[in-house]
Coordinates of C-alpha atoms in Angstrom, one line a residue:
M1 CA -0.2 -0.1 0.1
G2 CA 3.0 2.6 0.9
A3 CA 4.4 2.0 -2.8
N4 CA 1.1 2.6 -4.4
T5 CA 0.5 5.9 -2.3
A6 CA 4.1 7.0 -3.1
E7 CA 3.3 6.4 -6.8
A8 CA 0.3 8.2 -6.9
A9 CA 1.6 11.4 -5.0
V10 CA 4.5 12.0 -7.6
P11 CA 2.7 13.2 -10.3
D12 CA 1.1 15.6 -7.9
A13 CA 4.6 16.4 -6.8
I14 CA 5.8 17.1 -10.3
Q15 CA 2.7 19.3 -11.0
E16 CA 3.5 21.4 -7.8
L17 CA 7.3 21.6 -8.8
T18 CA 6.2 22.9 -12.3
D19 CA 3.9 25.5 -10.6
R20 CA 6.8 26.7 -8.3
L21 CA 9.3 26.6 -11.2
T22 CA 6.7 28.3 -13.6
A23 CA 6.2 31.0 -11.3
S24 CA 10.0 31.6 -10.5
Y25 CA 10.9 31.8 -13.9
A26 CA 7.7 33.7 -15.1
H27 CA 9.8 37.0 -16.2
L28 CA 12.6 34.9 -17.7
L29 CA 10.9 32.2 -19.6
A30 CA 7.4 31.3 -21.1
A31 CA 5.5 28.7 -19.0
A32 CA 5.3 26.1 -21.7
I33 CA 9.3 26.0 -21.9
V34 CA 9.6 25.5 -18.3
R35 CA 6.8 22.5 -18.2
D36 CA 8.8 21.0 -21.3
V37 CA 12.0 21.2 -19.1
V38 CA 10.0 19.5 -16.1
Q39 CA 8.4 16.8 -18.2
D40 CA 11.5 16.3 -20.1
S41 CA 13.3 15.9 -16.5
Y42 CA 10.6 13.7 -15.2
R43 CA 10.3 11.2 -18.2
P44 CA 13.1 9.0 -17.5
L45 CA 12.3 8.7 -14.1
S46 CA 8.7 8.3 -14.2
N47 CA 8.8 4.4 -13.9
A48 CA 11.2 4.3 -11.0
R49 CA 10.6 1.2 -8.7
I50 CA 11.2 3.5 -5.7
P51 CA 9.7 6.7 -6.4
N52 CA 10.3 8.3 -3.1
Y53 CA 13.3 10.6 -4.3
V54 CA 11.8 11.2 -8.1
P55 CA 10.4 14.6 -7.2
I56 CA 13.5 16.0 -5.8
L57 CA 15.9 14.6 -8.7
V58 CA 13.2 16.1 -11.1
E59 CA 13.5 19.5 -9.3
H60 CA 17.4 19.2 -9.6
S61 CA 17.6 18.5 -13.2
S62 CA 15.0 21.1 -14.1
R63 CA 16.5 23.8 -12.2
T64 CA 19.9 23.0 -13.7
K65 CA 18.5 22.9 -17.2
L66 CA 16.5 26.4 -16.6
R67 CA 19.5 27.9 -15.4
E68 CA 21.6 27.1 -18.5
L69 CA 19.0 28.6 -20.5
T70 CA 18.6 31.7 -18.5
R71 CA 22.3 32.5 -18.5
R72 CA 22.6 33.8 -22.0
S73 CA 21.3 37.2 -22.3
D74 CA 19.2 36.8 -25.4
S75 CA 17.5 33.6 -24.4
T76 CA 14.6 35.3 -23.0
V77 CA 13.4 36.9 -26.3
L78 CA 14.3 33.9 -28.4
L79 CA 12.3 31.1 -25.9
R80 CA 9.3 33.5 -25.8
E81 CA 9.3 33.9 -29.5
H82 CA 9.5 30.3 -30.3
S83 CA 7.1 29.1 -27.9
D84 CA 4.3 31.5 -28.5
G85 CA 4.6 31.4 -32.2
I86 CA 4.5 27.8 -33.2
R87 CA 1.1 26.3 -33.4
G88 CA 0.5 22.6 -34.2
R89 CA 4.1 21.4 -33.1
S90 CA 5.4 20.4 -30.2
I91 CA 7.0 22.3 -27.6
T92 CA 9.7 19.8 -27.6
R93 CA 10.7 20.6 -30.6
A94 CA 10.6 24.2 -30.3
Y95 CA 12.8 24.1 -27.1
R96 CA 15.2 21.9 -29.1
R97 CA 15.4 24.5 -32.0
V98 CA 16.1 27.3 -29.5
R99 CA 18.7 25.2 -27.6
V100 CA 20.6 24.5 -31.0
A101 CA 20.1 28.5 -32.0
L102 CA 21.6 29.2 -28.7
T103 CA 24.5 27.1 -29.0
R104 CA 25.4 28.1 -32.4
S105 CA 25.3 31.7 -31.6
A106 CA 27.6 31.3 -28.6

């Protein structure tokens, strides 16, 4: 019973994490980019046999990725432009394109 309770609590914890990070990075990144980063960090851990530490690991990974995105001075404009302007496409694709564009400009 304990494992099922912990497994059921993980998606709620991930949603709370997404909300916290979205609020923290609201002035720097679009909410869709923050959500995508959290989901990309959560996806490999979603089927963990011991889910107790999954939210902590996802938060650490997400914060690291978000910090990398916000270190560049032009990332805010570029991320907002790509995340808001693409319709019918996955935000993951937009995120990857932006990341490639940022690494090329460096």
